[in-house]
Coordinates of C-alpha atoms in Angstrom, one line a residue:
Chain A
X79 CA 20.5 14.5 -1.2
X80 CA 23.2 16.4 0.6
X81 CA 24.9 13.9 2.4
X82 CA 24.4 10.6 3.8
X83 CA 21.7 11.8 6.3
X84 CA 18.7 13.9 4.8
X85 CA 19.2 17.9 6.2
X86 CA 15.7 19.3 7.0
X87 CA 16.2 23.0 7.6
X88 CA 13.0 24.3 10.0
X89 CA 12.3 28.0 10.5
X90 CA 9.9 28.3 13.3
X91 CA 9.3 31.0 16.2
X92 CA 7.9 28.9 18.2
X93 CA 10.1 27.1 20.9
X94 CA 8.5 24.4 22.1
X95 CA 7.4 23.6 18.1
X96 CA 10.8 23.9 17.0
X97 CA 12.1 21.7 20.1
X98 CA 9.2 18.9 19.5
X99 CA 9.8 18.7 15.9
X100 CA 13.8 18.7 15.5
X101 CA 13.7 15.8 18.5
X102 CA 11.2 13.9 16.3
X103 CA 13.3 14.5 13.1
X104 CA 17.3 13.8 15.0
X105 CA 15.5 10.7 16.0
X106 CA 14.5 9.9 12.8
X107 CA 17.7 9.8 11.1
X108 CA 17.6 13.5 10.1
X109 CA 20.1 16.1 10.4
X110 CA 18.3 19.1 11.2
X111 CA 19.1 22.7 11.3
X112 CA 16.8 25.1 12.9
X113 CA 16.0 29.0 12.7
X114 CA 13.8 31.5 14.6
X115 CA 12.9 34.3 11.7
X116 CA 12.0 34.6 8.5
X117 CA 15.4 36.4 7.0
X118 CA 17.4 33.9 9.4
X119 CA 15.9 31.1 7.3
X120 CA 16.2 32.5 4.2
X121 CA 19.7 33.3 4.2
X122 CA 19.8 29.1 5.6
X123 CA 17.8 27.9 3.1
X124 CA 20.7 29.7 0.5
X125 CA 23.5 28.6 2.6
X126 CA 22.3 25.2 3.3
X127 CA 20.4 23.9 0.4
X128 CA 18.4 21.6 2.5
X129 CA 16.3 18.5 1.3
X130 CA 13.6 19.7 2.4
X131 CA 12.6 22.7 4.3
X132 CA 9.8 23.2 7.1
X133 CA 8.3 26.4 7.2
X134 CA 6.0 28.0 9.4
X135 CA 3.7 30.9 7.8
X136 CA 3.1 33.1 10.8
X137 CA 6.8 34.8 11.4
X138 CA 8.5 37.7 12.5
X139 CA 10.0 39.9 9.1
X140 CA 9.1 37.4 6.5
X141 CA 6.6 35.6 6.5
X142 CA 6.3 31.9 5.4
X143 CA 4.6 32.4 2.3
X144 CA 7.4 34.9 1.6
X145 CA 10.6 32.4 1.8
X146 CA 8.4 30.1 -0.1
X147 CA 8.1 32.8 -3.3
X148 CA 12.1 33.3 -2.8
X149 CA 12.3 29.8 -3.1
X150 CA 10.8 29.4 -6.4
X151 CA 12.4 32.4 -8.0
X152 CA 16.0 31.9 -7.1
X153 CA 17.6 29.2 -9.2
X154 CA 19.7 27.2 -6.5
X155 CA 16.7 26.7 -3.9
X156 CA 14.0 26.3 -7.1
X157 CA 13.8 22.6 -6.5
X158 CA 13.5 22.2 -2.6
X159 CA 11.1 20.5 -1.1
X160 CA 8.8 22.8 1.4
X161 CA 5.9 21.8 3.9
X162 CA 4.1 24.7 5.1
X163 CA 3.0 24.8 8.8
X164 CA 0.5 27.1 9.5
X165 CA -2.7 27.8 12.4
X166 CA -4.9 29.1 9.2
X167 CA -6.4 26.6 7.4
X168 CA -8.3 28.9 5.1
X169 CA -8.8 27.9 1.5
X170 CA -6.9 30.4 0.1
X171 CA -3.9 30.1 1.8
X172 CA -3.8 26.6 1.0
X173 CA -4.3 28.0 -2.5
X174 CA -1.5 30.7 -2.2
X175 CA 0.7 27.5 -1.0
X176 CA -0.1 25.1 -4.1
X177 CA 0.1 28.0 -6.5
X178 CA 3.9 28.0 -5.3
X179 CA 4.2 24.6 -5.3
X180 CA 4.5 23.7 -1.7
X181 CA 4.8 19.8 -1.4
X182 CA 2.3 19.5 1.3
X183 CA 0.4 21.3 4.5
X184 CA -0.2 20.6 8.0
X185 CA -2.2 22.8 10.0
X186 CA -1.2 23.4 13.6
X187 CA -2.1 21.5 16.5
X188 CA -1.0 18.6 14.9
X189 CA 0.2 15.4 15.3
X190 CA 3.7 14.5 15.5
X191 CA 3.8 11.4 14.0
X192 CA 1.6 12.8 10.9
X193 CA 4.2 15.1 10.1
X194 CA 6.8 12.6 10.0
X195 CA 5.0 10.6 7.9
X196 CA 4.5 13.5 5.5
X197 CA 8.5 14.0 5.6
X198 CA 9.3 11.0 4.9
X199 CA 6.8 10.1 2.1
X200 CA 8.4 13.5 0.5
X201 CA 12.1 12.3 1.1
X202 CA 11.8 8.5 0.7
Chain B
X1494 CA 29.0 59.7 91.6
X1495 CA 25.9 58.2 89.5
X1496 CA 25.2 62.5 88.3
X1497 CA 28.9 62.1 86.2
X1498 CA 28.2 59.0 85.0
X1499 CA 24.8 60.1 83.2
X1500 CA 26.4 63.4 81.9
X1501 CA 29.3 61.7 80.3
X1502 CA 27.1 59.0 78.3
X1503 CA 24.4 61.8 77.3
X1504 CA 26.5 64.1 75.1
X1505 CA 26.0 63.4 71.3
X1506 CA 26.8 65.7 68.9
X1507 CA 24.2 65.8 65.5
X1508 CA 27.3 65.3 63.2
X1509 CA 27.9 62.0 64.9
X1510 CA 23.9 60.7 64.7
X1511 CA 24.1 61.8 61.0
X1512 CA 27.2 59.9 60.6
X1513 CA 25.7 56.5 62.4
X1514 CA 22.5 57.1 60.6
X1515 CA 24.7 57.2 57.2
X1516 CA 26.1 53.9 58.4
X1517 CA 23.4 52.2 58.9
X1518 CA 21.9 53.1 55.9
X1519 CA 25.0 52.1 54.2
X1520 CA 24.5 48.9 55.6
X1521 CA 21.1 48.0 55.3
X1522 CA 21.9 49.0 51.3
X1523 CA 24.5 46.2 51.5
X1524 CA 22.9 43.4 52.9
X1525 CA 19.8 44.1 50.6
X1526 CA 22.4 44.1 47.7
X1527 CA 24.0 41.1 49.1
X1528 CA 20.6 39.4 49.4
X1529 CA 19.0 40.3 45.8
X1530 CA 22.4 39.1 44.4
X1531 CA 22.1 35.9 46.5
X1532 CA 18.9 35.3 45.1
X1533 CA 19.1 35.9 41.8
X1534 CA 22.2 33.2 42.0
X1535 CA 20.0 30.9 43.8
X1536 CA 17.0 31.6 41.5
X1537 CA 19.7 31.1 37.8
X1538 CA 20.8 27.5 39.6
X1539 CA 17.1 26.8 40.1
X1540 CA 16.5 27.6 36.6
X1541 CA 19.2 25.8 35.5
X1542 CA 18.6 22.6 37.4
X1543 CA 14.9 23.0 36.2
X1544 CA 15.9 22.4 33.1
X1545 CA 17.7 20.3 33.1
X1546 CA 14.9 18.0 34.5
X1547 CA 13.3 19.0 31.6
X1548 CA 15.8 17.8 29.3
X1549 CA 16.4 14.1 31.2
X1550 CA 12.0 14.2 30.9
X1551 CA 11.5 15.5 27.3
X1552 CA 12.6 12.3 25.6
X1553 CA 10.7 10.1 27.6
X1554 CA 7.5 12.0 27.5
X1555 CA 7.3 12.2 23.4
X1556 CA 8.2 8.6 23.9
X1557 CA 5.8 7.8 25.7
X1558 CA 3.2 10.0 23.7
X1559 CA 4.7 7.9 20.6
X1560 CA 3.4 4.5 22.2
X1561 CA 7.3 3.3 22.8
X1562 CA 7.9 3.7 26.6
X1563 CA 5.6 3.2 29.5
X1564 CA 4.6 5.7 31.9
X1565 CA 6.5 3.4 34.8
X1566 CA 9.5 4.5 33.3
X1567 CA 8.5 8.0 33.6
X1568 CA 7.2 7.8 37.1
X1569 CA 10.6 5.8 38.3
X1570 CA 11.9 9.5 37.3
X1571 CA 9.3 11.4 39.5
X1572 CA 9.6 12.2 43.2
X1573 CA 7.9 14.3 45.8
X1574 CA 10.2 17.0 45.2
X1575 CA 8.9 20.1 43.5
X1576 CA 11.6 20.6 41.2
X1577 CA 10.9 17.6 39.2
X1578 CA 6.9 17.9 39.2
X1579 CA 7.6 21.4 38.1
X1580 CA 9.4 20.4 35.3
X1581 CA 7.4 17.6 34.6
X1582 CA 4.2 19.5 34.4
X1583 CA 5.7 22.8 32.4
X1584 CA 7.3 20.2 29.7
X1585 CA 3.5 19.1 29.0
X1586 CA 1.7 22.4 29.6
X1587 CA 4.4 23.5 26.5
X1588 CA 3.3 21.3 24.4
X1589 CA -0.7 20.3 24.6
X1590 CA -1.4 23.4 22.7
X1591 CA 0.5 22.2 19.8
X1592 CA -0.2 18.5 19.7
X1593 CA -4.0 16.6 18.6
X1594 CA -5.4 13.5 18.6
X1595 CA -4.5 10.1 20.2
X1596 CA -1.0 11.9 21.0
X1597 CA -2.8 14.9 23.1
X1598 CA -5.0 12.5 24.8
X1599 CA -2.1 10.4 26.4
X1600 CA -0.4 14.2 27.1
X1601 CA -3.6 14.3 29.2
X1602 CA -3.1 10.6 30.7
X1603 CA 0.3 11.5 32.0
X1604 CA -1.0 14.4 34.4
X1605 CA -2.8 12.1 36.1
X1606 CA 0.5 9.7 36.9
X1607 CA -0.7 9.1 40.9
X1608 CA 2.8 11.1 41.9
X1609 CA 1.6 14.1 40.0
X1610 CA -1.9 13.9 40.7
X1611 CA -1.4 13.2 44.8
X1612 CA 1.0 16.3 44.8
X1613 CA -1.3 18.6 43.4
X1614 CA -4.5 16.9 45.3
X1615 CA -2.4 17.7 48.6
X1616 CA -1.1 21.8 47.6
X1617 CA -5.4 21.9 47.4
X1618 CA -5.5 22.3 51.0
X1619 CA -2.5 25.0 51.3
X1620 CA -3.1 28.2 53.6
X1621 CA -1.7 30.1 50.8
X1622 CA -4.3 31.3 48.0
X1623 CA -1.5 31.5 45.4
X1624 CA -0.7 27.9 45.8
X1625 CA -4.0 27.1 45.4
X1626 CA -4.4 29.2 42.4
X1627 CA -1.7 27.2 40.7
X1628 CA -2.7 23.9 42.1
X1629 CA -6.0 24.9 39.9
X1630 CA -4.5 25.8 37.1
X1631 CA -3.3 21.9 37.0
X1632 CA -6.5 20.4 37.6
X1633 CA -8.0 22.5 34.8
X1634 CA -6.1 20.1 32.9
X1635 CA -6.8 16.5 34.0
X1636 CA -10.3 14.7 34.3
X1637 CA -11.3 15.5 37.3
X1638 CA -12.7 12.9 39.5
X1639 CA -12.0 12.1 43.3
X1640 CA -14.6 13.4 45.6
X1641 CA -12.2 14.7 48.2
X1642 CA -10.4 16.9 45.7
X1643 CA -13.5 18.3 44.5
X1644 CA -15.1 19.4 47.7
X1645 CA -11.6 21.3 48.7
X1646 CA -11.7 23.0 45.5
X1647 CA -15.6 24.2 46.2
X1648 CA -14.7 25.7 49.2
X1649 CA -13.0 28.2 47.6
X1650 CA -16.0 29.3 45.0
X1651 CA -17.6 32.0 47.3
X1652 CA -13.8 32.9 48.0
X1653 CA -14.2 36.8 48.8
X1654 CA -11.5 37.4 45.9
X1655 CA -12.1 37.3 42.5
X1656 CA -9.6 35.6 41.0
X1657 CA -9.5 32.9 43.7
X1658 CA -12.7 31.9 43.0
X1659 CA -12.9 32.4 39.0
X1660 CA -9.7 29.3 39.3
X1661 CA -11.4 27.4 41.4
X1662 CA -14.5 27.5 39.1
X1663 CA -11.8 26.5 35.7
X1664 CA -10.6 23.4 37.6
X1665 CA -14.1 21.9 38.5
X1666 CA -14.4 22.7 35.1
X1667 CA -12.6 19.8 34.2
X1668 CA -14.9 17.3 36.3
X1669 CA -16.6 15.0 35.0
X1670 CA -19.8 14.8 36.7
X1671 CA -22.1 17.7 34.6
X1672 CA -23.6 18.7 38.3
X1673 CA -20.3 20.0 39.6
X1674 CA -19.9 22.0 36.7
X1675 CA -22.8 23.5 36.4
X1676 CA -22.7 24.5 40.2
X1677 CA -19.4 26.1 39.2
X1678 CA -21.1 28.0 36.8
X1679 CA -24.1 29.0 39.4
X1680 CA -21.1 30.6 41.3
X1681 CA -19.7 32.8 38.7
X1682 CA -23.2 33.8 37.5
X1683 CA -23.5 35.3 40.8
X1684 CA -20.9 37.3 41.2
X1685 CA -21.4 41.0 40.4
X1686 CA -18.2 41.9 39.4
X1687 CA -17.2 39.2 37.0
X1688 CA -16.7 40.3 33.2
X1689 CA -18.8 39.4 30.4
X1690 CA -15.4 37.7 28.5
X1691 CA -14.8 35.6 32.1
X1692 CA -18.6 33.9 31.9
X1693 CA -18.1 33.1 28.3
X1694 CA -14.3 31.5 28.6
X1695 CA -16.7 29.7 31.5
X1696 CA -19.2 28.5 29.6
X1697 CA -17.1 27.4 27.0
X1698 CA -14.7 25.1 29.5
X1699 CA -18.3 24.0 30.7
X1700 CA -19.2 22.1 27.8
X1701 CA -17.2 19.4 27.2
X1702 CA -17.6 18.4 23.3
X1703 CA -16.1 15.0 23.4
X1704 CA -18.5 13.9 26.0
X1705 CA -22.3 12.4 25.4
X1706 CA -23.6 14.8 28.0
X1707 CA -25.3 17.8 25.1
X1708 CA -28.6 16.8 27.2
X1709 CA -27.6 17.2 31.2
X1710 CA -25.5 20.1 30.0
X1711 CA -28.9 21.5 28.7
X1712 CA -30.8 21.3 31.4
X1713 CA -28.8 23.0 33.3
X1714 CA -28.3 25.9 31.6
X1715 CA -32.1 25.8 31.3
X1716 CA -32.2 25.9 34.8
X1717 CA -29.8 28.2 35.5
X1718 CA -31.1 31.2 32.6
X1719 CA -35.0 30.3 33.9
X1720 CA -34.1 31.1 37.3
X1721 CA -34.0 34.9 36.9
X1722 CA -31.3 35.1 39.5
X1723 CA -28.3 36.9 38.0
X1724 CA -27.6 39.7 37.0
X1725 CA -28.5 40.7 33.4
X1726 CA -25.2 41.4 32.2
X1727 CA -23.8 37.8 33.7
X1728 CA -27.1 36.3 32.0
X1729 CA -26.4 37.8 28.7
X1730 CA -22.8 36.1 27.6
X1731 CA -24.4 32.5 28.5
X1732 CA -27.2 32.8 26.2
X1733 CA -25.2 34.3 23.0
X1734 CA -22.5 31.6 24.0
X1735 CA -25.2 28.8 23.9
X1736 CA -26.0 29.5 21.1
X1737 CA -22.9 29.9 19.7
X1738 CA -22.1 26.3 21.1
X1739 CA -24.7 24.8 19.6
X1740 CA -27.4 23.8 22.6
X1741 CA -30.7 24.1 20.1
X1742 CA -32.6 22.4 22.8
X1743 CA -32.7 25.9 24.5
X1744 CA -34.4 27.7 21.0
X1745 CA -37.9 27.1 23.0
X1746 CA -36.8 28.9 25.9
X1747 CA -35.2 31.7 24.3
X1748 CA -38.2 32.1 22.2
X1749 CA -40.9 31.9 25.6
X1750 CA -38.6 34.3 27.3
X1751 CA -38.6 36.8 24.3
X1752 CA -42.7 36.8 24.7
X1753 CA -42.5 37.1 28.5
X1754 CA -43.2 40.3 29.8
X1755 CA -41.6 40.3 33.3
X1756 CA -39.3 43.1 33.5
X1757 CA -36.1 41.0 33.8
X1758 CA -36.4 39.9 30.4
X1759 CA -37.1 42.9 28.9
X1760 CA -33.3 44.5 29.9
X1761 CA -31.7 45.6 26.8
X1762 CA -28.3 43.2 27.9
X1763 CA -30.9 40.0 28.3
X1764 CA -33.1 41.5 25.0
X1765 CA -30.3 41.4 22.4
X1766 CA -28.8 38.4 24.3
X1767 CA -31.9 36.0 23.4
X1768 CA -32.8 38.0 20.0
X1769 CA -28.6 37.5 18.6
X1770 CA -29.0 33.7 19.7
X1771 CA -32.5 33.4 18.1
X1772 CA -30.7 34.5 15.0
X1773 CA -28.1 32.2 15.0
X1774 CA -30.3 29.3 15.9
X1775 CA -32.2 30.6 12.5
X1776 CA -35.6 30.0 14.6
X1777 CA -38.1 31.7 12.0
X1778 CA -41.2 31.6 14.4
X1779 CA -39.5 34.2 16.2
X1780 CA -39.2 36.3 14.0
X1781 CA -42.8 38.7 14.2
X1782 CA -41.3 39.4 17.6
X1783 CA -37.9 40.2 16.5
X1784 CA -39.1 42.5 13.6
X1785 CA -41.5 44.1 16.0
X1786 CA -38.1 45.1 18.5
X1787 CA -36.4 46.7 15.5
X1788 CA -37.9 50.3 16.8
X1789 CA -36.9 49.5 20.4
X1790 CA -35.2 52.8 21.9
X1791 CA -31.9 51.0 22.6
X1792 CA -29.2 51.0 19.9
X1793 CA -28.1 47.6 21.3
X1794 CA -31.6 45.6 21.1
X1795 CA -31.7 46.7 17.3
X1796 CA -28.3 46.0 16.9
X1797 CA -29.0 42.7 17.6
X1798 CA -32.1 42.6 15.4
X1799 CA -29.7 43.4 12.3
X1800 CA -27.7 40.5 13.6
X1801 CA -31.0 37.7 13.7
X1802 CA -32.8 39.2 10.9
X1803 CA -30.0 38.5 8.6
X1804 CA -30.2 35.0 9.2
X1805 CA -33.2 34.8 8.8
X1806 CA -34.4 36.1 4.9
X1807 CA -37.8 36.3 4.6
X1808 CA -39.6 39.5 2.5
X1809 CA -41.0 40.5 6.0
X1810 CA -37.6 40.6 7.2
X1811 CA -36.1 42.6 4.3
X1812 CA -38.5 44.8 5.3
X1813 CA -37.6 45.3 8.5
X1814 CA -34.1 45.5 7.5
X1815 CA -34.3 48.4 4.7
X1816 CA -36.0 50.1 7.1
X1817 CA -32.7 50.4 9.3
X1818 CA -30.6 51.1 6.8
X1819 CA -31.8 54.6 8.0
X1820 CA -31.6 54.3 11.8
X1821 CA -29.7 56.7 13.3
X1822 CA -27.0 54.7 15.2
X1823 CA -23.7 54.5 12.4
X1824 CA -23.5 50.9 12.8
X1825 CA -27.0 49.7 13.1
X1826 CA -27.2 51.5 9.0
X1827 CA -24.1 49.9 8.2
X1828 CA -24.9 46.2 9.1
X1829 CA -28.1 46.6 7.6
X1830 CA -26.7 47.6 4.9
X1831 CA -24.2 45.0 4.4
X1832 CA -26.8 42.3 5.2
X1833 CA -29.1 43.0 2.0
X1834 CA -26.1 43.6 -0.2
X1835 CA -24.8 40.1 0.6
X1836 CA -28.6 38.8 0.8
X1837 CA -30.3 37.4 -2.3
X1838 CA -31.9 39.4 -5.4
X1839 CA -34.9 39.9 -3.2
X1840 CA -33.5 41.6 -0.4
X1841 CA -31.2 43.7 -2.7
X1842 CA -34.7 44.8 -4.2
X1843 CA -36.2 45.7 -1.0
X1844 CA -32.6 48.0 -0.3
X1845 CA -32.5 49.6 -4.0
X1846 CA -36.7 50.3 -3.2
X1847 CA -36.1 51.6 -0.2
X1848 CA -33.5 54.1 -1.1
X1849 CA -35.1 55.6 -4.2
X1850 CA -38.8 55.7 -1.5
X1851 CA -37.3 57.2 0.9
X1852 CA -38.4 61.2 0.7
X1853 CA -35.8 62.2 3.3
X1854 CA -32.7 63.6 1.0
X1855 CA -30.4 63.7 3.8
X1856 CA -31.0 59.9 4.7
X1857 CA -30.9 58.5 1.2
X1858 CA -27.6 60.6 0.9
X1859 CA -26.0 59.1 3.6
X1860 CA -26.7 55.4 2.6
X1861 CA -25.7 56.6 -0.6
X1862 CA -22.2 57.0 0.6
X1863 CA -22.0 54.7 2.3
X1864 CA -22.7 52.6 -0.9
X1865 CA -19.9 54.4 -2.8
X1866 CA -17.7 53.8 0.5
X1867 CA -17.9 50.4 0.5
X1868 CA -17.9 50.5 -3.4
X1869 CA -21.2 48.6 -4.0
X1870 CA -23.0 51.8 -5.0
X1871 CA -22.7 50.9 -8.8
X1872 CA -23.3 47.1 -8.2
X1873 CA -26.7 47.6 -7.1
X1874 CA -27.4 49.9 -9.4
X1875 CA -30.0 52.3 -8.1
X1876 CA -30.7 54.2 -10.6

């Protein structure tokens, strides 16, 4: 860990995702640092080296899947945790996903509390 | 006296009518500045003070969604004033689409917080048809149950405009009671100008999956598609979206109306309508009539065929498909095509039999092509 308090870094497009999740994570003990695009949270994830990063699949530039295979092939960010949130819940993205060793999934709607529980069973 | 009087006021000149024309112009100009700049300062504050309400409501609504705060903390927050119910309402509206389960449901609950609910049930009687369009926008939302409310919002489906009446119909929508619904429904169906896409987003806020009502939500539709009343093309999108819903009760119907012979039935829109949702409810007996439609003069009516024939393989049916492989509508040959290349070895056989039968060089050619095209032409192997 970074610091005393886990950092979660979450790149999402989405407004009133991004607001809904970084309240439920700030109240959760986390520190959380928050992008809108794909580049923007690349250049984070380098930056930052967060404990764990949330990434939505569906974003402007590059995609999810994208910062996930920059993840695994850059040395320093190699080892960070990553939960994909995505509206596709088609086998082969999930595939895609585990084939770069994303920690876990959560397809969109979901529930709040379910991803929190997911966080933490990553971080704890 | 009175004769110098007139001629001194009468005099003048053009140059000075341009110049107090120019004036006032200049000033008119001013005050419309002065009043666009006025509003879009009183319209930022408004903004600004609206969300700021959002920000003192956020934490106690996902609070309350979490189980951890009571909704009498909330409503201690809520007045009468607009402002706040704005807030209040756009803070939840952002976020149902994102949320499921237990925490979605108690999303729902808090719309329905009396001060919320009274508000809207009141803006339901406004003169002005915007408000009301709003105001049904909210009740789309919320179960909809009181009596009074539901009668105002009736009133407005035979509304001479469209849109009026198409909001009205979404918020009854949300009743519970299957018979106020399904007179919403009745309403749409009859208007002439309503799209194909509107009756099907309809249909599907009709049905209401969580609820145990799959039977009184049949029988109306039953009565509503046997009462030959609307037009074909508003009749059409309520079959195929049955069926895509899932109402199998209505497979009887939709096979007794494909035998009928009453003209109304017989309408290409209504024809392709109850042949696609045959198909999808996979109802085999229908399928001699079905087959017998594949030379009907109407692109769409064997368009559809291709649609229920591949859902149901039978030889009979591979048949009839391989024979449209050469029809002469582009698409009807291409989705024929496709469905006995991703059929079984049978119906591949029946394709690869009727290509090499087929005496007509031109045709084969062309499906030939369309093989290589889609490369599949050396997977079947014709030979």
């Amino acid at each position: 860990m970074n610091n005393e308090r886990p950092l979660i870094l979450l790149v999402e497009d989405n407004e009133n995702i991004a607001k809904l999740v970084q309240y439920k994570l700030k109240k959760s003990g986390y520190t959380v640092e928050h992008r809108e695009n794909g580049a923007d949270g690349w250049e984070a994830l380098k930056e930052l080296q967060p404990d764990l990063a949330v990434l939505d699949v569906m974003l402007p530039g590059m995609n999810g899947f994208d910062i996930l295979k920059n993840i695994r092939t850059h040395e320093e960010t190699r080892d960070t945790n990553v939960i994909m949130l995505t509206t596709k819940n088609r086998e082969e993205d999930l595939q895609r996903g585990f084939d770069l060793k994303v920690q876990d999934y959560l397809s969109k709607p979901f529930k709040p509390a379910e991803l929190l529980m997911r966080i933490n069973n990553i971080l704890n | 006296m009175c004769s110098s009087i007139i001629s001194d006021a009468l005099p003048v000149s053009p140059v000075q009518l341009l110049i107090d024309g120019c004036l006032a112009l200049l000033a008119l100009t001013l005050m419309i500045i002065c009043a666009s700049v006025l509003f879009r300062y009183w319209n930022r504050r408004y903004e600004a003070r609206l969300d700021a309400w959002k920000d003192r409501l956020y934490p106690h609504i996902i609070d309350y969604i979490d189980g951890v705060e009571e909704a009498a903390e909330i409503r201690q927050m809520l007045d009468e004033r607009r402002i706040t119910v704005r807030a209040f309402k756009q803070t939840i509206f952002d976020l149902l689409p994102h949320i499921k389960g237990r925490e979605a449901e108690r999303l729902q609950d808090l719309l329905m917080l009396p001060e919320i609910f009274d508000y809207h049930a009141r803006r339901v009687r406004s003169i002005f048809p915007y408000v009301r369009i709003r105001t049904y926008n909210y009740f789309s939302y919320v179960r909809l149950e009181k009596g009074e409310t539901i009668q105002h919002i009736k009133s407005d489906l035979n509304h001479d405009k469209q849109i009026i009446a198409f909001a009205a119909a979404s918020a009854l929508m949300a009743s519970t009671d299957v018979s106020v619904r399904c007179q919403a429904l009745e309403h749409i169906l009859l208007r002439p100008r309503i799209s194909q896409m509107a009756v099907r987003e309809m249909l599907h806020k009709f049905h209401h999956p969580e609820a145990a009502e799959l039977e009184a939500e049949t029988e109306c539709l039953q009565t509503l598609i046997d009462s030959n009343r609307y037009p074909a093309k508003n009749i059409a999108p309520v079959i195929r979206g049955a069926a895509e819903i899932g109402y199998f009760e209505l497979a009887t119907l939709f096979y007794d109306k494909l035998k009928n012979s009453a003209p109304y039935w017989k309408q290409s829109e209504v024809l392709s309508a109850l042949i696609e949702a045959l198909g999808t409810f996979s109802e085999e007996r229908a399928s001699p009539q079905i087959r017998a439609y594949t030379g009907h003069p109407s692109a769409e009516v064997r368009k559809a065929c291709v649609n229920a024939l591949s859902e149901l393989p039978s030889s009979e049916n591979y048949k009839a498909l391989s024979n449209l492989v050469f029809d002469e509508d582009f698409r009807i040959r291409y989705q024929s095509l496709n469905a006995l290349l991703n059929s079984d070895e049978e119906g591949q056989q029946f394709l690869r039999d009727a290509i090499r039968q087929n005496p007509e060089r031109s045709a084969t050619l062309q499906v030939e092509s369309m093989l290589e095209q889609i490369e599949a032409y050396d997977g079947l192997a014709i030979g």
